[in-house]
Short mmCIF file of C-alpha atoms in Angstrom, two decimals:
data_model
loop_
_atom_site.label_atom_id
_atom_site.label_comp_id
_atom_site.label_asym_id
_atom_site.label_seq_id
_atom_site.Cartn_x
_atom_site.Cartn_y
_atom_site.Cartn_z
CA UNK U 1217 34.89 -17.67 -37.02
CA UNK U 1218 32.39 -18.94 -39.51
CA UNK U 1219 29.59 -16.83 -40.93
CA UNK U 1220 27.55 -19.71 -42.43
CA UNK U 1221 25.84 -22.92 -41.66
CA UNK U 1222 26.97 -26.11 -43.39
CA UNK U 1223 24.43 -28.62 -44.43
CA UNK U 1224 24.30 -31.61 -46.83
CA UNK U 1225 20.79 -32.02 -48.42
CA UNK U 1226 20.36 -35.38 -50.24
CA UNK U 1227 24.18 -35.66 -50.56
CA UNK U 1228 24.63 -32.00 -51.84
CA UNK U 1229 26.53 -29.35 -50.01
CA UNK U 1230 24.53 -26.09 -49.06
CA UNK U 1231 25.95 -23.06 -47.47
CA UNK U 1232 23.24 -21.12 -45.39
CA UNK U 1233 23.90 -17.34 -44.72
CA UNK U 1234 22.39 -15.12 -42.13
CA UNK U 1235 19.27 -14.11 -43.96
CA UNK U 1236 18.17 -17.64 -44.18
CA UNK U 1237 19.47 -19.25 -40.91
CA UNK U 1238 16.26 -18.57 -38.89
CA UNK U 1239 13.85 -20.04 -41.64
CA UNK U 1240 12.45 -23.59 -40.90
CA UNK U 1241 13.73 -26.45 -42.71
CA UNK U 1242 10.57 -27.32 -44.30
CA UNK U 1243 10.03 -23.68 -45.72
CA UNK U 1244 13.64 -23.68 -46.90
CA UNK U 1245 13.22 -26.97 -48.78
CA UNK U 1246 9.96 -25.84 -50.42
CA UNK U 1247 10.79 -22.16 -51.33
CA UNK U 1248 14.35 -22.18 -51.72
CA UNK U 1249 15.02 -25.54 -53.24
CA UNK U 1250 11.76 -26.23 -54.93
CA UNK U 1251 11.43 -29.64 -53.04
CA UNK U 1252 7.67 -29.85 -52.65
CA UNK U 1253 7.53 -33.35 -51.50
CA UNK U 1254 7.98 -32.11 -47.84
CA UNK U 1255 4.58 -30.93 -46.72
CA UNK U 1256 3.63 -28.11 -44.31
CA UNK U 1257 0.20 -28.62 -42.40
CA UNK U 1258 0.23 -27.91 -38.76
CA UNK U 1259 3.43 -26.17 -38.28
CA UNK U 1260 3.54 -27.49 -34.74
CA UNK U 1261 5.26 -30.86 -35.04
CA UNK U 1262 1.96 -32.81 -34.72
CA UNK U 1263 0.99 -34.31 -37.97
CA UNK U 1264 4.08 -35.62 -39.45
CA UNK U 1265 3.61 -34.69 -42.99
CA UNK U 1266 6.82 -32.56 -42.92
CA UNK U 1267 8.98 -35.63 -41.67
CA UNK U 1268 12.53 -35.84 -43.04
CA UNK U 1269 15.59 -37.71 -42.02
CA UNK U 1270 18.53 -35.97 -40.34
CA UNK U 1271 21.91 -37.21 -39.18
CA UNK U 1272 23.99 -34.83 -36.93
CA UNK U 1273 27.70 -34.70 -37.00
CA UNK U 1274 27.68 -36.94 -33.89
CA UNK U 1275 24.71 -39.26 -34.36
CA UNK U 1276 25.06 -42.94 -35.19
CA UNK U 1277 22.34 -43.10 -37.72
CA UNK U 1278 19.75 -40.99 -39.46
CA UNK U 1279 16.64 -40.04 -37.52
CA UNK U 1280 13.30 -38.75 -38.30
CA UNK U 1281 12.38 -35.25 -37.48
CA UNK U 1282 9.61 -32.54 -38.00
CA UNK U 1283 11.10 -30.18 -40.43
CA UNK U 1284 8.20 -27.53 -39.71
CA UNK U 1285 9.59 -26.73 -36.26
CA UNK U 1286 13.44 -27.21 -37.08
CA UNK U 1287 15.18 -23.88 -37.73
CA UNK U 1288 18.32 -24.04 -40.03
CA UNK U 1289 20.44 -22.75 -37.25
CA UNK U 1290 19.81 -26.03 -35.24
CA UNK U 1291 21.12 -28.01 -38.26
CA UNK U 1292 24.59 -26.93 -38.67
CA UNK U 1293 26.68 -29.91 -39.68
CA UNK U 1294 23.96 -32.09 -40.28
CA UNK U 1295 22.98 -34.35 -43.18
CA UNK U 1296 19.42 -34.11 -44.42
CA UNK U 1297 17.52 -36.64 -46.63
CA UNK U 1298 14.16 -35.64 -48.09
CA UNK U 1299 11.53 -37.72 -49.74
CA UNK U 1300 13.18 -36.77 -53.05
CA UNK U 1301 16.45 -38.29 -51.86
CA UNK U 1302 15.21 -41.59 -50.47
CA UNK U 1303 15.87 -43.28 -53.79
CA UNK U 1304 17.70 -41.80 -56.65
CA UNK U 1305 16.41 -43.88 -59.45
CA UNK U 1306 13.90 -46.61 -58.37
CA UNK U 1307 11.30 -46.63 -55.50
CA UNK U 1308 12.36 -47.44 -52.07
CA UNK U 1309 11.06 -50.71 -50.85
CA UNK U 1310 8.83 -48.83 -48.43
CA UNK U 1311 7.29 -46.77 -51.31
CA UNK U 1312 6.55 -49.86 -53.42
CA UNK U 1313 4.74 -51.66 -50.72
CA UNK U 1314 2.61 -48.63 -49.72
CA UNK U 1315 1.50 -48.59 -53.28
CA UNK U 1316 1.08 -52.40 -53.31
CA UNK U 1317 -1.13 -52.49 -50.23
CA UNK U 1318 -2.97 -49.26 -50.98
CA UNK U 1319 -1.34 -47.39 -48.06
CA UNK U 1320 -2.07 -43.93 -49.70
CA UNK U 1321 -4.98 -41.95 -51.25
CA UNK U 1322 -4.69 -38.29 -51.43
CA UNK U 1323 -0.95 -38.74 -50.80
CA UNK U 1324 -0.46 -35.50 -48.60
CA UNK U 1325 0.71 -37.46 -45.60
CA UNK U 1326 2.71 -40.10 -47.57
CA UNK U 1327 6.11 -38.56 -47.85
CA UNK U 1328 6.04 -38.24 -43.98
CA UNK U 1329 5.05 -41.83 -43.69
CA UNK U 1330 7.61 -42.98 -46.13
CA UNK U 1331 10.41 -41.14 -44.30
CA UNK U 1332 9.26 -42.54 -40.75
CA UNK U 1333 9.28 -46.03 -42.11
CA UNK U 1334 12.58 -45.75 -43.71
CA UNK U 1335 13.87 -44.48 -40.28
CA UNK U 1336 12.29 -47.66 -38.72
CA UNK U 1337 14.13 -49.80 -41.22
CA UNK U 1338 17.52 -48.26 -40.86
CA UNK U 1339 17.16 -48.29 -37.03
CA UNK U 1340 15.95 -51.96 -36.80
CA UNK U 1341 18.76 -52.88 -39.23
CA UNK U 1342 21.39 -51.11 -36.75
CA UNK U 1343 19.85 -52.88 -33.79
CA UNK U 1344 19.49 -56.17 -35.58
CA UNK U 1345 15.93 -56.47 -34.78
CA UNK U 1346 12.79 -57.76 -36.75
CA UNK U 1347 9.78 -55.68 -37.72
CA UNK U 1348 6.59 -56.24 -35.70
CA UNK U 1349 3.29 -54.56 -36.06
CA UNK U 1350 3.83 -52.80 -32.75
CA UNK U 1351 7.14 -51.42 -34.00
CA UNK U 1352 5.44 -50.07 -37.08
CA UNK U 1353 2.96 -48.30 -34.89
CA UNK U 1354 5.55 -46.98 -32.64
CA UNK U 1355 7.85 -45.55 -35.51
CA UNK U 1356 4.76 -43.88 -37.19
CA UNK U 1357 3.22 -42.65 -34.12
CA UNK U 1358 3.94 -39.02 -35.21
CA UNK U 1359 2.35 -39.42 -38.53
CA UNK U 1360 -1.46 -38.78 -39.09
CA UNK U 1361 -3.47 -39.62 -42.12
CA UNK U 1362 -7.13 -38.65 -42.50
CA UNK U 1363 -8.28 -40.46 -45.70
CA UNK U 1364 -6.31 -43.91 -46.04
CA UNK U 1365 -6.80 -45.66 -42.71
CA UNK U 1366 -3.81 -47.43 -41.34
CA UNK U 1367 -4.48 -50.91 -42.36
CA UNK U 1368 -2.71 -50.64 -45.70
CA UNK U 1369 0.09 -48.83 -44.17
CA UNK U 1370 0.69 -51.61 -41.54
CA UNK U 1371 0.40 -54.26 -44.05
CA UNK U 1372 3.17 -52.57 -46.12
CA UNK U 1373 5.34 -52.39 -43.03
CA UNK U 1374 4.94 -56.09 -42.20
CA UNK U 1375 6.04 -57.23 -45.63
CA UNK U 1376 9.19 -55.22 -45.65
CA UNK U 1377 12.26 -57.33 -46.11
CA UNK U 1378 15.17 -55.61 -44.20
CA UNK U 1379 17.71 -57.87 -45.82
CA UNK U 1380 17.19 -56.21 -49.09
CA UNK U 1381 17.47 -52.77 -47.92
CA UNK U 1382 20.58 -50.59 -48.08
CA UNK U 1383 20.47 -47.96 -45.23
CA UNK U 1384 20.51 -44.18 -45.91
CA UNK U 1385 23.74 -43.94 -44.02
CA UNK U 1386 25.46 -46.71 -46.21
CA UNK U 1387 24.18 -44.79 -49.29
CA UNK U 1388 24.96 -41.17 -48.44
CA UNK U 1389 27.62 -40.76 -45.71
CA UNK U 1390 31.13 -40.32 -47.18
CA UNK U 1391 34.57 -39.40 -45.82
CA UNK U 1392 34.30 -36.09 -47.53
CA UNK U 1393 31.25 -35.16 -45.69
CA UNK U 1394 32.81 -36.27 -42.34
CA UNK U 1395 35.96 -34.17 -43.00
CA UNK U 1396 33.80 -31.23 -44.03
CA UNK U 1397 31.94 -31.29 -40.77
CA UNK U 1398 35.14 -31.75 -38.62
CA UNK U 1399 36.65 -28.75 -40.21
CA UNK U 1400 33.62 -26.59 -39.96
CA UNK U 1401 33.14 -27.44 -36.28
CA UNK U 1402 36.61 -26.06 -35.36
CA UNK U 1403 35.08 -22.60 -35.73
CA UNK U 1404 32.30 -20.78 -33.72
CA UNK U 1405 29.36 -19.73 -35.95
CA UNK U 1406 28.31 -16.00 -35.94
CA UNK U 1407 25.35 -14.98 -38.18
CA UNK U 1408 23.94 -11.39 -38.23
CA UNK U 1409 21.95 -9.67 -40.87
CA UNK U 1410 21.40 -6.43 -38.78
CA UNK U 1411 18.04 -7.73 -37.67
CA UNK U 1412 18.70 -11.13 -36.14
CA UNK U 1413 21.76 -12.49 -34.38
CA UNK U 1414 22.32 -16.29 -34.32
CA UNK U 1415 25.46 -17.52 -32.50
CA UNK U 1416 26.70 -21.20 -32.23
CA UNK U 1417 29.55 -21.20 -29.75
CA UNK U 1418 31.94 -24.03 -29.31
CA UNK U 1419 32.06 -23.89 -25.32
CA UNK U 1420 29.68 -23.40 -22.41
CA UNK U 1421 31.47 -20.38 -21.27
CA UNK U 1422 30.77 -18.22 -24.44
CA UNK U 1423 27.16 -19.44 -24.30
CA UNK U 1424 26.83 -18.15 -20.77
CA UNK U 1425 28.31 -14.85 -21.86
CA UNK U 1426 25.77 -14.50 -24.59
CA UNK U 1427 22.86 -15.47 -22.32
CA UNK U 1428 23.90 -12.92 -19.88
CA UNK U 1429 23.84 -10.26 -22.59
CA UNK U 1430 20.35 -11.01 -23.66
CA UNK U 1431 20.41 -14.04 -26.01
CA UNK U 1432 17.73 -16.65 -25.96
CA UNK U 1433 19.36 -20.14 -25.17
CA UNK U 1434 18.02 -22.84 -27.53
CA UNK U 1435 18.55 -26.65 -27.10
CA UNK U 1436 16.11 -28.73 -29.07
CA UNK U 1437 13.66 -25.85 -29.88
CA UNK U 1438 10.59 -28.10 -30.21
CA UNK U 1439 8.65 -25.57 -27.95
CA UNK U 1440 9.83 -22.16 -28.90
CA UNK U 1441 9.79 -22.99 -32.71
CA UNK U 1442 5.92 -23.48 -32.46
CA UNK U 1443 5.69 -20.03 -30.98
CA UNK U 1444 7.94 -18.63 -33.65
CA UNK U 1445 5.86 -20.24 -36.25
CA UNK U 1446 2.65 -18.84 -34.85
CA UNK U 1447 4.16 -15.28 -34.45
CA UNK U 1448 4.20 -15.16 -30.66
CA UNK U 1449 7.94 -15.11 -30.25
CA UNK U 1450 9.50 -11.89 -31.49
CA UNK U 1451 13.12 -12.55 -30.18
CA UNK U 1452 15.93 -11.70 -32.57
CA UNK U 1453 18.93 -12.87 -30.62
CA UNK U 1454 19.47 -16.75 -30.35
CA UNK U 1455 22.39 -18.83 -28.97
CA UNK U 1456 22.25 -22.49 -30.06
CA UNK U 1457 24.02 -25.21 -27.89
CA UNK U 1458 24.31 -27.37 -31.00
CA UNK U 1459 27.96 -27.36 -31.47
CA UNK U 1460 29.10 -27.78 -27.78
CA UNK U 1461 30.10 -31.38 -27.78
CA UNK U 1462 30.32 -31.94 -24.05
CA UNK U 1463 26.55 -31.26 -23.65
CA UNK U 1464 25.88 -34.49 -25.54
CA UNK U 1465 27.44 -36.58 -22.94
CA UNK U 1466 25.51 -39.39 -21.15
CA UNK U 1467 27.52 -40.77 -18.10
CA UNK U 1468 25.92 -43.87 -16.40
CA UNK U 1469 27.97 -45.10 -13.17
CA UNK U 1470 27.10 -46.75 -10.01
CA UNK U 1471 25.82 -43.61 -8.35
CA UNK U 1472 24.04 -41.57 -11.07
CA UNK U 1473 22.72 -41.40 -14.62
CA UNK U 1474 24.05 -37.95 -15.88
CA UNK U 1475 22.34 -36.32 -18.90
CA UNK U 1476 23.85 -33.35 -20.69
CA UNK U 1477 21.73 -30.55 -21.81
CA UNK U 1478 21.74 -31.47 -25.55
CA UNK U 1479 20.77 -35.26 -24.79
CA UNK U 1480 17.58 -35.89 -26.69
CA UNK U 1481 14.39 -37.41 -25.21
CA UNK U 1482 15.06 -40.47 -27.48
CA UNK U 1483 18.54 -41.03 -26.00
CA UNK U 1484 17.30 -40.54 -22.49
CA UNK U 1485 14.62 -43.01 -22.88
CA UNK U 1486 17.11 -45.73 -24.04
CA UNK U 1487 19.59 -44.59 -21.20
CA UNK U 1488 16.94 -45.30 -18.54
CA UNK U 1489 16.09 -48.74 -19.76
CA UNK U 1490 18.37 -50.62 -17.41
CA UNK U 1491 17.98 -48.77 -14.05
CA UNK U 1492 14.81 -46.56 -14.59
CA UNK U 1493 12.40 -48.57 -16.71
CA UNK U 1494 9.38 -46.79 -15.51
CA UNK U 1495 11.02 -43.59 -17.00
CA UNK U 1496 11.46 -45.49 -20.28
CA UNK U 1497 7.76 -46.53 -20.21
CA UNK U 1498 6.64 -42.98 -19.63
CA UNK U 1499 8.74 -41.53 -22.47
CA UNK U 1500 7.27 -43.93 -24.89
CA UNK U 1501 3.96 -42.12 -24.88
CA UNK U 1502 5.68 -38.61 -24.10
CA UNK U 1503 5.69 -37.52 -27.74
CA UNK U 1504 6.28 -38.79 -31.27
CA UNK U 1505 9.57 -40.05 -32.56
CA UNK U 1506 10.07 -36.94 -34.52
CA UNK U 1507 9.79 -34.78 -31.30
CA UNK U 1508 11.82 -36.97 -29.19
CA UNK U 1509 14.60 -37.05 -31.70
CA UNK U 1510 15.02 -33.40 -31.42
CA UNK U 1511 13.59 -32.26 -27.99
CA UNK U 1512 15.89 -32.51 -25.01
CA UNK U 1513 15.26 -33.62 -21.40
CA UNK U 1514 16.70 -30.37 -20.00
CA UNK U 1515 14.72 -28.38 -22.46
CA UNK U 1516 11.66 -29.87 -20.90
CA UNK U 1517 12.85 -29.01 -17.39
CA UNK U 1518 13.85 -25.60 -18.39
CA UNK U 1519 10.43 -24.88 -19.92
CA UNK U 1520 8.94 -25.27 -16.56
CA UNK U 1521 5.43 -26.33 -17.56
CA UNK U 1522 3.28 -27.57 -14.61
CA UNK U 1523 2.25 -30.44 -16.91
CA UNK U 1524 5.60 -31.42 -18.21
CA UNK U 1525 5.87 -35.19 -18.33
CA UNK U 1526 9.44 -35.66 -17.14
CA UNK U 1527 9.19 -33.40 -14.01
CA UNK U 1528 7.03 -35.60 -11.72
CA UNK U 1529 9.42 -38.61 -12.18
CA UNK U 1530 12.45 -36.45 -11.81
CA UNK U 1531 10.86 -34.99 -8.57
CA UNK U 1532 10.40 -38.36 -6.97
CA UNK U 1533 13.94 -39.46 -7.90
CA UNK U 1534 15.62 -36.60 -6.20
CA UNK U 1535 17.32 -35.41 -9.52
CA UNK U 1536 19.86 -32.75 -9.27
CA UNK U 1537 20.43 -30.04 -11.81
CA UNK U 1538 23.94 -28.69 -12.59
CA UNK U 1539 23.73 -24.98 -13.19
CA UNK U 1540 26.77 -23.39 -14.80
CA UNK U 1541 27.66 -19.77 -14.40
CA UNK U 1542 30.48 -17.53 -15.43
CA UNK U 1543 33.13 -18.67 -12.90
CA UNK U 1544 31.27 -21.51 -11.11
CA UNK U 1545 29.00 -24.50 -11.21
CA UNK U 1546 26.40 -25.28 -8.50
CA UNK U 1547 23.84 -28.04 -7.96
CA UNK U 1548 20.29 -27.69 -6.91
CA UNK U 1549 17.56 -30.42 -6.47
CA UNK U 1550 14.95 -30.18 -9.07
CA UNK U 1551 12.09 -29.37 -6.71
CA UNK U 1552 13.89 -26.51 -5.26
CA UNK U 1553 14.67 -25.21 -8.84
CA UNK U 1554 11.03 -24.11 -9.33
CA UNK U 1555 10.08 -20.97 -7.38
CA UNK U 1556 6.70 -20.42 -9.03
CA UNK U 1557 5.05 -20.44 -12.33
CA UNK U 1558 7.91 -19.94 -14.87
CA UNK U 1559 10.04 -18.72 -12.08
CA UNK U 1560 13.36 -20.46 -11.44
CA UNK U 1561 16.44 -20.62 -9.25
CA UNK U 1562 18.52 -19.52 -12.18
CA UNK U 1563 20.72 -16.50 -12.45
CA UNK U 1564 21.15 -14.38 -15.43
CA UNK U 1565 24.73 -15.81 -16.01
CA UNK U 1566 23.66 -19.46 -15.53
CA UNK U 1567 22.66 -22.39 -17.87
CA UNK U 1568 21.35 -25.85 -17.00
CA UNK U 1569 24.24 -28.02 -18.23
CA UNK U 1570 23.54 -31.39 -16.66
CA UNK U 1571 20.86 -33.41 -14.94
CA UNK U 1572 21.95 -36.22 -12.42
CA UNK U 1573 19.51 -38.95 -11.63
CA UNK U 1574 20.58 -40.92 -8.43
CA UNK U 1575 20.45 -44.60 -8.66
CA UNK U 1576 18.11 -46.24 -6.07
CA UNK U 1577 16.77 -49.39 -4.96
CA UNK U 1578 13.32 -47.91 -4.82
CA UNK U 1579 10.63 -48.86 -7.31
CA UNK U 1580 8.76 -46.31 -9.42
CA UNK U 1581 5.15 -45.71 -10.89
CA UNK U 1582 3.96 -43.11 -13.09
CA UNK U 1583 0.42 -42.41 -14.31
CA UNK U 1584 -0.72 -39.94 -16.90
CA UNK U 1585 -4.29 -39.05 -17.63
CA UNK U 1586 -5.02 -37.45 -20.95
CA UNK U 1587 -7.64 -37.28 -23.65
CA UNK U 1588 -5.59 -39.87 -25.72
CA UNK U 1589 -2.87 -42.24 -24.71
CA UNK U 1590 -0.06 -41.05 -27.21
CA UNK U 1591 1.05 -37.53 -27.95
CA UNK U 1592 -1.16 -35.71 -25.75
CA UNK U 1593 -0.95 -33.01 -22.85
CA UNK U 1594 -1.72 -34.40 -19.35
CA UNK U 1595 -4.65 -33.29 -17.37
CA UNK U 1596 -3.05 -34.80 -14.35
CA UNK U 1597 -0.07 -36.99 -13.79
CA UNK U 1598 1.52 -38.78 -10.69
CA UNK U 1599 4.85 -40.14 -10.12
CA UNK U 1600 5.57 -42.33 -7.04
CA UNK U 1601 9.03 -43.69 -5.76
CA UNK U 1602 8.57 -46.31 -2.99
CA UNK U 1603 10.12 -49.06 -1.01
CA UNK U 1604 7.81 -51.47 0.81
CA UNK U 1605 9.33 -54.11 3.21
CA UNK U 1606 7.22 -56.55 5.16
CA UNK U 1607 4.12 -54.67 4.13
CA UNK U 1608 5.57 -51.44 5.66
CA UNK U 1609 6.25 -48.33 3.61
CA UNK U 1610 9.87 -47.67 4.37
CA UNK U 1611 10.24 -44.96 1.73
CA UNK U 1612 7.87 -42.95 -0.37
CA UNK U 1613 8.09 -39.88 -2.72
CA UNK U 1614 5.04 -38.48 -4.46
CA UNK U 1615 4.75 -35.77 -7.10
CA UNK U 1616 1.74 -34.46 -8.95
CA UNK U 1617 1.60 -32.81 -12.41
CA UNK U 1618 -1.14 -30.52 -13.59
CA UNK U 1619 -2.43 -29.42 -10.11
CA UNK U 1620 -0.46 -26.21 -9.33
CA UNK U 1621 1.79 -23.59 -10.78
CA UNK U 1622 4.64 -26.12 -10.82
CA UNK U 1623 4.81 -29.88 -10.34
CA UNK U 1624 3.66 -30.50 -6.75
CA UNK U 1625 5.75 -32.46 -4.32
CA UNK U 1626 3.17 -34.01 -1.98
CA UNK U 1627 5.26 -33.90 1.25
CA UNK U 1628 2.20 -33.94 3.54
CA UNK U 1629 1.01 -37.33 1.94
CA UNK U 1630 4.46 -38.75 2.22
CA UNK U 1631 4.76 -37.84 5.78
CA UNK U 1632 1.35 -39.45 6.54
CA UNK U 1633 2.33 -42.70 4.82
CA UNK U 1634 5.83 -43.24 5.83
CA UNK U 1635 6.44 -46.16 8.28
CA UNK U 1636 2.92 -47.08 7.87
CA UNK U 1637 1.40 -50.37 6.87
CA UNK U 1638 0.78 -50.54 3.02
CA UNK U 1639 -2.90 -51.04 3.41
CA UNK U 1640 -5.99 -50.02 1.55
CA UNK U 1641 -7.32 -48.14 4.78
CA UNK U 1642 -4.08 -46.06 4.95
CA UNK U 1643 -4.21 -45.17 1.18
CA UNK U 1644 -7.90 -44.17 1.56
CA UNK U 1645 -6.91 -41.82 4.50
CA UNK U 1646 -3.98 -40.47 2.44
CA UNK U 1647 -6.61 -39.56 -0.27
CA UNK U 1648 -8.23 -37.15 2.17
CA UNK U 1649 -5.13 -35.10 2.21
CA UNK U 1650 -5.24 -34.31 -1.44
CA UNK U 1651 -8.01 -31.56 -1.35
CA UNK U 1652 -6.34 -29.95 1.59
CA UNK U 1653 -2.94 -29.44 -0.06
CA UNK U 1654 -3.67 -27.85 -3.29
CA UNK U 1655 -6.50 -26.20 -5.46
CA UNK U 1656 -5.97 -27.35 -9.17
CA UNK U 1657 -6.92 -24.79 -11.90
CA UNK U 1658 -9.85 -25.42 -14.13
CA UNK U 1659 -9.28 -25.30 -17.96
CA UNK U 1660 -10.62 -27.19 -21.21
CA UNK U 1661 -8.79 -30.41 -19.99
CA UNK U 1662 -10.71 -30.56 -16.67
CA UNK U 1663 -12.26 -28.70 -13.87
CA UNK U 1664 -10.53 -28.29 -10.39
CA UNK U 1665 -12.93 -30.83 -8.93
CA UNK U 1666 -12.29 -33.40 -11.61
CA UNK U 1667 -8.46 -33.03 -11.10
CA UNK U 1668 -8.82 -33.54 -7.37
CA UNK U 1669 -10.89 -36.79 -7.97
CA UNK U 1670 -8.10 -37.88 -10.53
CA UNK U 1671 -5.34 -37.54 -7.95
CA UNK U 1672 -7.39 -39.26 -5.36
CA UNK U 1673 -8.14 -42.30 -7.77
CA UNK U 1674 -4.55 -42.42 -9.00
CA UNK U 1675 -3.42 -43.09 -5.31
CA UNK U 1676 -6.03 -45.81 -5.12
CA UNK U 1677 -4.75 -47.22 -8.54
CA UNK U 1678 -1.15 -47.22 -7.16
CA UNK U 1679 -2.47 -49.32 -4.28
CA UNK U 1680 -4.33 -51.80 -6.42
CA UNK U 1681 -1.35 -52.30 -8.78
CA UNK U 1682 1.45 -52.79 -6.20
CA UNK U 1683 -0.80 -54.79 -3.70
CA UNK U 1684 -1.95 -57.16 -6.65
CA UNK U 1685 1.43 -56.93 -8.62
CA UNK U 1686 -0.96 -56.45 -11.67
CA UNK U 1687 -0.89 -53.23 -13.62
CA UNK U 1688 -4.29 -51.66 -13.98
CA UNK U 1689 -5.22 -50.14 -17.34
#
C-alpha cells in the first residue's frame, strides 16, 4: 500500500500526502509551490488560463489540460509542465513569436495560450504534420483572450518552425522517472486524513467494493470537479480509476469498437476516424482539447445528462454498455440503461467498464443546435443512422437530445419511415409525429415550442443533405 501520490513537476519529484490530495492542481501550483504563472479565472475549465501540460504514465506525449478542474488524486504518476518549465533559460519559440507578433496585452491569458501552442507543436511533430491556421484555431479553442484579439496569436503560430523545436518529452522524460512510476504503480494508493478518503485501486474488483461501500467513482472528473470548486459537492470519499490499466484499452476489431472507461474523448475521437467519421466530426466541437484530454466517453454516458453530446450517436449505433459487478459482468443496450432523469439500470455493486460500438454499413448524421458552434451546451441535438437503397429507407434509427429527461429514441418516427420511399413528402409527414411523442422542457436555451420546431427542421435538414449529397450549414 502507498500513502502518497507521486508527481514530477517541471522535472522535479513531488510527494503529495492525504491533506493535499484533493486540492486542484492550479491551486497547488500557486499556493504550495508559488508558481503564479498558472492563472485561475473561471474554475470551470472554460477559459484556458490555467492550462498546463501533463503526461500520464501510459500516455504517448504531453497533452494540454485545465489544471483548475484537475484534482491531484487524478494525477498520480504523471509528469506536469507549467509555464515556468516550458524553457529553462531562454524563451520557447512560441513565447518569442507571441511577443514578436503582439499576441499578448495584459498577459493574463498568455501562459495558457503558450502551453496550448506548445502542445500543438509537440503533437504535430509526433504526427509529422504541418501547421495550418485551422490547426492553430483547433488547438487553442479552449483558450480565451479578452483584450488582444486573435490575429497576432494566429500569426505567431503560423511562423513557428517545428524543425527547430525540441519537444517537452525529449527534454523532460527520463529513465529515472519511468522507473519511479513503474515501481509506484505496483501498489494501491490509500489516502486518508480523518476527513477525506481517496483510494486509487489497481483492479476493478476493488473499485467495485469501494463503490458499494459508498465511495464516489471518478473517471476524468471534468464534471464533478466543477461542482467541487463551486461548493456544491460535499462528498468526502472518492475512488479514482486512474491506475487500473485495463480501463485504458481501445480494441478495434471487425465487429466492434470497444472503449474502456478511462479512454478519453480525445482518444475516442481518433479511434472513430476510420469507421465512425461522423462521431469524430461531432467530437471536434464537443469541448476544448483541454477537456477532451481529461474527460472520458463513459464519464459522459454515466453522467446521464439529457443534453450530453455522445448519447444520441451512441443510441442510434446500438452501443452496448458492459457493467461489471462483484462476481459478474453483464451487457445492456445504452438506451435501456437510462430509466429516467439521472436514473440508471446500474446496481450498487456495478461500474461501467466498457462501451462497445457495433460496426455497421449504415451511414450517420449528427446535428447540434447551440448558441455558438464550439464549446457550448446544445439546446437540441439529433443523431440518425440510416441505410437507403434504391430510394427506399431500409434501416433508420433516430435519437434526439435536449427534449426529454433522457436522450429520446424516436421509435414512432422510425416505424413510420422504415421501408418507405426517401422523399420530401414522407419526411414532412414524419415531422408531424414530433409534437406527439414528447413535450420538451423550456429553459434559458429555448422554449418547448422552439425545441419542437428545431426537431422538425433538423429532420428536413437531414433530408436536404442526404438527397442532395451536400451538407447544409
